[in-house]
Coordinates of C-alpha atoms and ligand atoms in Angstrom, one line a residue:
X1 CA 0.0 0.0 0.0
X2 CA 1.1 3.1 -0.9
X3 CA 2.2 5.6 1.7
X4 CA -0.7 8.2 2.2
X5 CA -2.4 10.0 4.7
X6 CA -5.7 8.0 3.3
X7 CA -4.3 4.6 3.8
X8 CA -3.1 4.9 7.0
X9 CA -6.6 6.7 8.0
X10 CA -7.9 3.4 6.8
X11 CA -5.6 1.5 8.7
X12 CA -6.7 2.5 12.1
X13 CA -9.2 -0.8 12.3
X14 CA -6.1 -3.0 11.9
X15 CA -3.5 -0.9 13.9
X16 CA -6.0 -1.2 16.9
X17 CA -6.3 -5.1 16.5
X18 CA -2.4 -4.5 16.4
X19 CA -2.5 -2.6 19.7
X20 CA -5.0 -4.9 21.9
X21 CA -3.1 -8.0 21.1
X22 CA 0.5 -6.5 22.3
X23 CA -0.1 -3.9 24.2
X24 CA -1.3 -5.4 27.2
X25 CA 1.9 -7.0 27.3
X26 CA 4.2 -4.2 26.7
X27 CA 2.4 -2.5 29.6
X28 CA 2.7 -5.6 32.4
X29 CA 6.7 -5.5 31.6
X30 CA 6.6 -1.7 32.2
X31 CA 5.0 -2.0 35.2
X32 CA 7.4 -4.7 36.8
X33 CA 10.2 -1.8 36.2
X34 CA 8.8 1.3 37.4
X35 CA 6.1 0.2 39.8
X36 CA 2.6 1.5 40.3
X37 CA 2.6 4.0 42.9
X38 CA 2.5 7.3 42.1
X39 CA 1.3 10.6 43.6
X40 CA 1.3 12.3 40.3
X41 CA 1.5 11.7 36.7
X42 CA 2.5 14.0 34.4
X43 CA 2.2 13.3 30.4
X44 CA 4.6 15.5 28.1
X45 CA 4.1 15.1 24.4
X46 CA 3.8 17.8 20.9
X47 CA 1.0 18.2 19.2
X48 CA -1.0 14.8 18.3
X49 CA 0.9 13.4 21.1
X50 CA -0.1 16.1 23.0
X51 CA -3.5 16.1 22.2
X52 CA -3.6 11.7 23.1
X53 CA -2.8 12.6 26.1
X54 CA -5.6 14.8 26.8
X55 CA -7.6 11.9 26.1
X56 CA -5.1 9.6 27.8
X57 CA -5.5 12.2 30.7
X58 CA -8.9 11.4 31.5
X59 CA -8.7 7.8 31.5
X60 CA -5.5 8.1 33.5
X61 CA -7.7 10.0 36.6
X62 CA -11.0 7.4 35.9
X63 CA -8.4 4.6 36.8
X64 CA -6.2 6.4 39.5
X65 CA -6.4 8.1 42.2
X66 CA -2.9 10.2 41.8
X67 CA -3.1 13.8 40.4
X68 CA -2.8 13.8 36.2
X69 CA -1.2 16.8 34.3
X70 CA -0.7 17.2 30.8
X71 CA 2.1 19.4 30.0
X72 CA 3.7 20.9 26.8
X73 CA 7.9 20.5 27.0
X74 CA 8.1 24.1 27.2
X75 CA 6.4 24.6 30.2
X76 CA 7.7 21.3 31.5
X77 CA 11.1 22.1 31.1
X78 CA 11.1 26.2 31.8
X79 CA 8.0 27.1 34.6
X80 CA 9.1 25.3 38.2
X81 CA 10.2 21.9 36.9
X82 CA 11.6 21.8 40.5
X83 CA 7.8 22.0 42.6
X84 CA 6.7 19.3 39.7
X85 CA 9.3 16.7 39.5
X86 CA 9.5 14.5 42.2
X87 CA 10.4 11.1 43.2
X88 CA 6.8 10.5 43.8
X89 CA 6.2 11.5 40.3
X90 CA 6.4 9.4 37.0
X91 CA 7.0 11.8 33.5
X92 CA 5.8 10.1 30.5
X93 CA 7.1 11.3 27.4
X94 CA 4.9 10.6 24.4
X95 CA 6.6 11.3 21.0
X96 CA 5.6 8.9 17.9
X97 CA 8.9 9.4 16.4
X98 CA 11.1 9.8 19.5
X99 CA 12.6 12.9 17.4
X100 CA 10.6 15.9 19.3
X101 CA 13.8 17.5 21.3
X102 CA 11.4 19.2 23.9
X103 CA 9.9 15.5 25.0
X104 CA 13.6 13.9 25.1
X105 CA 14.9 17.0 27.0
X106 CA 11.6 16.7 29.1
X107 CA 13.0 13.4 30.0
X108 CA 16.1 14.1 30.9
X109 CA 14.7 16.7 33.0
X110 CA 12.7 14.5 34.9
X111 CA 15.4 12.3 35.5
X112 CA 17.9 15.4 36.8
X113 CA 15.1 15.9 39.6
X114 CA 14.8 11.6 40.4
X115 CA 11.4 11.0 38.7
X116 CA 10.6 7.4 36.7
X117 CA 10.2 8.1 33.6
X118 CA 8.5 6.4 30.3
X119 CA 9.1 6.9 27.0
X120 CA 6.2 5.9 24.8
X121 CA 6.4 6.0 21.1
X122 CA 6.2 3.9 18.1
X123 CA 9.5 3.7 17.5
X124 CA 11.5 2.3 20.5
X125 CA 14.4 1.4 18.8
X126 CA 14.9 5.1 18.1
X127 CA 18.2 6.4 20.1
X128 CA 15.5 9.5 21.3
X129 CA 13.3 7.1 23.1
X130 CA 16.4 5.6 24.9
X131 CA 16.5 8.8 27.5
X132 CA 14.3 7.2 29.7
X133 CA 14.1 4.3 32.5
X134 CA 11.3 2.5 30.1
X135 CA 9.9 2.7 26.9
X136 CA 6.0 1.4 26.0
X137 CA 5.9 0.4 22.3
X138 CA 2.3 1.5 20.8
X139 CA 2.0 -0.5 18.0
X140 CA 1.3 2.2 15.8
X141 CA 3.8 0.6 12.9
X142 CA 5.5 3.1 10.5
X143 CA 3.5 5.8 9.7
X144 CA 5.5 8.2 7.3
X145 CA 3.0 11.3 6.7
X146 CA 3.9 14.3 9.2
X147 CA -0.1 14.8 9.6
X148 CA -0.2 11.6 12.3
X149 CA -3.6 9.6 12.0
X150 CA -3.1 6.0 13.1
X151 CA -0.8 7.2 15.3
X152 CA -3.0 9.3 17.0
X153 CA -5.6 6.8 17.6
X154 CA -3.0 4.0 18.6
X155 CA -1.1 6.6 21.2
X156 CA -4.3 7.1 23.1
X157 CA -5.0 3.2 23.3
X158 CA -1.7 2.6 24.4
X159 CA -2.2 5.3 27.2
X160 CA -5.8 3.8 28.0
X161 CA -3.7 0.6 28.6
X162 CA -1.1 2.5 30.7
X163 CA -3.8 4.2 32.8
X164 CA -5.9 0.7 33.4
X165 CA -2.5 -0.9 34.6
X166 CA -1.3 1.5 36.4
X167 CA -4.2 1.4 38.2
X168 CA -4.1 -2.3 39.1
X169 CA -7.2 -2.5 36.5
X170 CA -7.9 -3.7 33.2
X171 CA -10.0 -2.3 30.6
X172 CA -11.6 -4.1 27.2
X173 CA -10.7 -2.1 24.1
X174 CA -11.8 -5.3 21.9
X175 CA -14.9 -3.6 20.3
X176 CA -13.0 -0.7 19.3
X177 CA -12.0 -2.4 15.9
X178 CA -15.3 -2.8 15.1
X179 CA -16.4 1.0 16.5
X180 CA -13.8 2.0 14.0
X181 CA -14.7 0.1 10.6
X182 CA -18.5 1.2 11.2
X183 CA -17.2 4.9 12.0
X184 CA -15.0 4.6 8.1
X185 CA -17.9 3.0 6.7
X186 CA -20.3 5.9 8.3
X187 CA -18.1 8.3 7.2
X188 CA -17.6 7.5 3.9
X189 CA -21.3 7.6 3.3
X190 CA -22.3 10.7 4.1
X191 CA -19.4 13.2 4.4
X192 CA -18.6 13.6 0.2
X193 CA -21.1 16.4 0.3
X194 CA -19.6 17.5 3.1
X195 CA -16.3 17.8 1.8
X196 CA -17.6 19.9 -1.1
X197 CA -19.5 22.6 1.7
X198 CA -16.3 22.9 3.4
X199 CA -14.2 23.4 0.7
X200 CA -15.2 27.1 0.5
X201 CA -14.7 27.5 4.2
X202 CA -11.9 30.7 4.7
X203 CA -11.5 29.1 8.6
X204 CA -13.5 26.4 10.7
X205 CA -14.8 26.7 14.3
X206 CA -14.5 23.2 16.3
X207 CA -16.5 22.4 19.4
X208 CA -16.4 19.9 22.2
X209 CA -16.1 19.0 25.4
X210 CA -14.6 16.4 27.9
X211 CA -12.3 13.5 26.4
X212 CA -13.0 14.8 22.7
X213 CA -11.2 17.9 23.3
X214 CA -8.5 15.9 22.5
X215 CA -10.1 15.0 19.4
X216 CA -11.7 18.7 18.6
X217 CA -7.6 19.4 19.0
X218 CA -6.6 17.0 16.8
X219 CA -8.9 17.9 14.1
X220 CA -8.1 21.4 14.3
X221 CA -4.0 20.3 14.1
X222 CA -5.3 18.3 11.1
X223 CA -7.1 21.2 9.3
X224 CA -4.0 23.3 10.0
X225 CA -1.7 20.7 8.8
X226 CA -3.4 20.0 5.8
X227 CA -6.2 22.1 4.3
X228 CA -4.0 25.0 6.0
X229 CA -6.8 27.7 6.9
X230 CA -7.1 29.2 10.4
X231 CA -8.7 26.6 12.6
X232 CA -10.7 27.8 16.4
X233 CA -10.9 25.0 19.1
X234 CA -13.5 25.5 21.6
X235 CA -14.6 24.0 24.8
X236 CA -18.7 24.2 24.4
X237 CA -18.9 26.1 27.5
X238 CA -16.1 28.3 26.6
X239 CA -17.2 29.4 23.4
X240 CA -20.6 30.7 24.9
X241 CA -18.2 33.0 27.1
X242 CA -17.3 35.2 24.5
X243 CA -16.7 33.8 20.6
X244 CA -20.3 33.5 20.1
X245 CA -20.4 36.7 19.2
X246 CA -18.0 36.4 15.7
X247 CA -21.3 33.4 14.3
X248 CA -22.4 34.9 10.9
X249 CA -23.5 32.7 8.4
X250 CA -20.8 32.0 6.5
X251 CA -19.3 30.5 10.1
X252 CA -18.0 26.9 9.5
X253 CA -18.7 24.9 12.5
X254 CA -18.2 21.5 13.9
X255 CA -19.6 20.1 16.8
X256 CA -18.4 17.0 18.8
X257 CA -20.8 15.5 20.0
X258 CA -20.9 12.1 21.8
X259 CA -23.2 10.4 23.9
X260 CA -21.9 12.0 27.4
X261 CA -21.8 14.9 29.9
X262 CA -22.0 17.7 27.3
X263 CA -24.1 16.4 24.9
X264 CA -27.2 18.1 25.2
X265 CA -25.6 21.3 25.6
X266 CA -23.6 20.8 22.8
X267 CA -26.7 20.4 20.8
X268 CA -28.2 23.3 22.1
X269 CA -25.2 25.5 21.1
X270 CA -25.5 23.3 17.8
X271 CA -29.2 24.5 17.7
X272 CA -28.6 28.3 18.1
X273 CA -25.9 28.3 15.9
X274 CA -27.8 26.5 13.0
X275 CA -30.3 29.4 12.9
X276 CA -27.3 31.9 11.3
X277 CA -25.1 29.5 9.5
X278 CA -25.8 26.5 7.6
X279 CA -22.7 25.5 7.5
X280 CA -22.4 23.1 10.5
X281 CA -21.6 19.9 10.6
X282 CA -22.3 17.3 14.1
X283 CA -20.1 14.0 15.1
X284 CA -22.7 12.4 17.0
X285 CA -24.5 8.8 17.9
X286 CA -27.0 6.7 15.5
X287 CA -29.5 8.1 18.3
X288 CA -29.3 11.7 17.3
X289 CA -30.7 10.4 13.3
X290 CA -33.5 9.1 14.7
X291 CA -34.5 12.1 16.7
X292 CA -34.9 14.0 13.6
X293 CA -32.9 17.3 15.2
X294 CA -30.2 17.1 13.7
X295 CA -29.9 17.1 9.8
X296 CA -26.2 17.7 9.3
X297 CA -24.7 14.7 11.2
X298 CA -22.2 12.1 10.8
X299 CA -23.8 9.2 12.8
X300 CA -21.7 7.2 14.5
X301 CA -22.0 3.6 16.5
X302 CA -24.1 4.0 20.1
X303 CA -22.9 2.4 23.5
X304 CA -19.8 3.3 23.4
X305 CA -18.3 4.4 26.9
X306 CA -17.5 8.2 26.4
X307 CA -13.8 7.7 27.3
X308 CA -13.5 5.5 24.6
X309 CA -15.4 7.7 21.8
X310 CA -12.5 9.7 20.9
X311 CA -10.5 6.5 19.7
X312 CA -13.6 6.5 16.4
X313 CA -14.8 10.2 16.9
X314 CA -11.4 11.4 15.3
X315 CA -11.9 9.7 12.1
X316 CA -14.4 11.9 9.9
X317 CA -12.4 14.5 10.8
X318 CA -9.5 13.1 9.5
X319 CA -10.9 12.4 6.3
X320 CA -12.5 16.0 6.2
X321 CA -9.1 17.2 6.2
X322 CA -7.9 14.4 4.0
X323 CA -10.7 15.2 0.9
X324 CA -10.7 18.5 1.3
X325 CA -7.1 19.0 0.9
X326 CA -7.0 16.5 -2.2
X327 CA -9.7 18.4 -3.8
X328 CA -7.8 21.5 -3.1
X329 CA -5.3 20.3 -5.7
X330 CA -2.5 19.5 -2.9
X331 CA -1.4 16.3 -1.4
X332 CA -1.5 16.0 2.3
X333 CA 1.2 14.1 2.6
X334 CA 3.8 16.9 1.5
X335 CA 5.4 19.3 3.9
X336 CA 5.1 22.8 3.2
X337 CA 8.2 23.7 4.6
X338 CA 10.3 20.5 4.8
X339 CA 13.4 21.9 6.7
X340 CA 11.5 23.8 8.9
X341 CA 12.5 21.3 12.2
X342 CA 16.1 21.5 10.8
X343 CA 16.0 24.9 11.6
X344 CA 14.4 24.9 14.8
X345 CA 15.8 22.3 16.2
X346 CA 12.8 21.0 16.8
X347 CA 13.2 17.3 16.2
X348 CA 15.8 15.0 15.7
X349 CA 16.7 14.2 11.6
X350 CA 16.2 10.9 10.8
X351 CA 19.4 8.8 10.9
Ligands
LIG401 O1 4.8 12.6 18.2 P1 6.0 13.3 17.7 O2 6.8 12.4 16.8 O3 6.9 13.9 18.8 O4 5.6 14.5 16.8 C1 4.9 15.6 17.3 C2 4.2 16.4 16.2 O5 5.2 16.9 15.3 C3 4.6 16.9 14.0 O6 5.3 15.9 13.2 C4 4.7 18.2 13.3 O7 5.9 18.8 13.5 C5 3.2 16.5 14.2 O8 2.6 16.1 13.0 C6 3.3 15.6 15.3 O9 2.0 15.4 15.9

């Protein structure tokens, strides 16, 4: 297969079955090195590792009872390291590549001030990821696109392993390959006329709230990666603090929208915001299509625990980002600026 941001979209099914069936394993000899007891966790990672661990955050506090940060390298590194990094702390460094500097140097921080440390990526052979006391292997498999898809989706299963073990606890990912064929197949189906509404969008507003912030994120990072127009994240409750008041109807919005906490005030924002723009598009259950309330939806498997939504509720965005960007005339597999790390020193050069 060739190597394209599509193919490795449609990948994500197999990468999971990938990830359930050696993952578990990876994290019981992780464990036996570092131990279980911490009073704080803090997860360090750039961009879509980054935004896993938002997701992986949440999962990480439903399983534990330790305090759970998630923290750029910057901050990490530069705002009191010293009040942060303890010996009661464990610093996981997520970096797909093991090539972000600011993780590896994260790590090395940590280790300065006597915290465990993990390293997880999907390249543990990498000399980055050998900076710390333990490396977790995602199972994401080579993914050689700089807009990260499978990897994405395999980091925050890997993490949802982490947090269950760390916990002392298990926790059953095995319906997720199927979650994610239906949510491809879903997709597929109805987002073609999407793709041609968006197309004329100048910039796109994102919405959502809980564990798919980390996936309203990571379609935003998409968008920006890709289609390459200004993207807006919001919280649902944050953006009726203020942003509300730039709607017009030639707003592009998407709403997140899972069975969960902020659902039916999502849809209510959805509901206002549907009266100035037509130009809205919902991630939401099966359920909402038979309500009749929403027209503009992506409908996507019910009964799926919310913490686990963001692992399919990432895909149609992907593919948004994908299609539009093809039909744009570019390719979304090609840098725009390919030396641009080089120069910043930003990550490692491949060996
Ligand atoms: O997970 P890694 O390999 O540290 O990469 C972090 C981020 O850097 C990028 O490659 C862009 O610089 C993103 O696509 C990616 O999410």
């Amino acid at each position: 297969m060739s190597q394209t941001m599509r193919n490795y979209i449609l990948e994500q099914g197999i990468t999971m079955q990938q990830v359930i069936e050696h993952v578990p394993g990876e994290v019981e000899g992780v464990l036996q090195k570092i131990g279980r007891q911490y009073k704080r966790i803090l997860l360090v990672g750039s961009g879509t590792s980054l935004n896993a661990a938002i997701a992986g955050k949440y999962v990480m506090e439903e399983y534990n009872d330790c305090e759970v940060q998630v923290v750029t390298p910057f901050d990490f590194i530069h705002y009191f390291p010293e009040k942060r990094i303890t010996n009661d702390a464990l610093v996981v460094g997520i970096s797909q590549t093991a090539r972000s500097t600011g993780v590896i140097d994260s790590i090395h921080r940590a280790r300065e001030y006597g915290a465990r440390t993990l390293f997880l990526t999907a390249a543990p052979q990498a000399a980055g990821a050998q900076c710390a006391e333990s490396i977790l292997n995602t199972w994401t498999g080579d993914e050689f696109v700089g807009p990260k898809t499978k990897g994405f989706t395999s980091t925050m299963a890997a993490l949802f392993y982490l947090a269950a073990g760390l916990g002392g606890k298990s926790i059953d990912l095995t319906t997720i390959p199927g979650f994610i064929s239906e949510t491809i197949g879903s997709s597929e189906k109805v987002l073609p006329g999407f793709v041609d509404q968006f197309l004329a969008a100048p910039s796109l507003k994102i919405i959502g709230f809980g564990p798919n912030m980390a996936v309203a994120r990571e379609g935003g990072l998409k968008a920006l990666e890709t289609i390459r127009i200004p993207v807006e994240v919001y919280d649902v409750e944050e953006y009726m603090h203020g942003p509300y008041h730039c709607l017009e109807k030639d707003t592009y919005m998407i709403f997140i929208a899972p069975p969960g906490k902020g659902q039916e005030r999502i849809l209510r924002l959805f509901q206002f915001a549907d009266c100035i723009t037509s130009n809205t598009l919902v991630i939401g259950d099966e359920d909402l299509a038979s309500t009749g309330r929403i027209k503009n939806l992506v409908p996507l498997p019910c009964n799926v625990d919310e913490m686990l939504t963001p692992l399919g509720y990432i895909i149609p965005l992907q593919i948004l980002a994908n299609d539009i960007t093809l039909k744009k005339g570019r390719r979304p597999e090609l840098s725009r600026y390919p030396n641009f790390h080089a120069m910043m020193g930003s990550k490692f050069t491949p060996q």
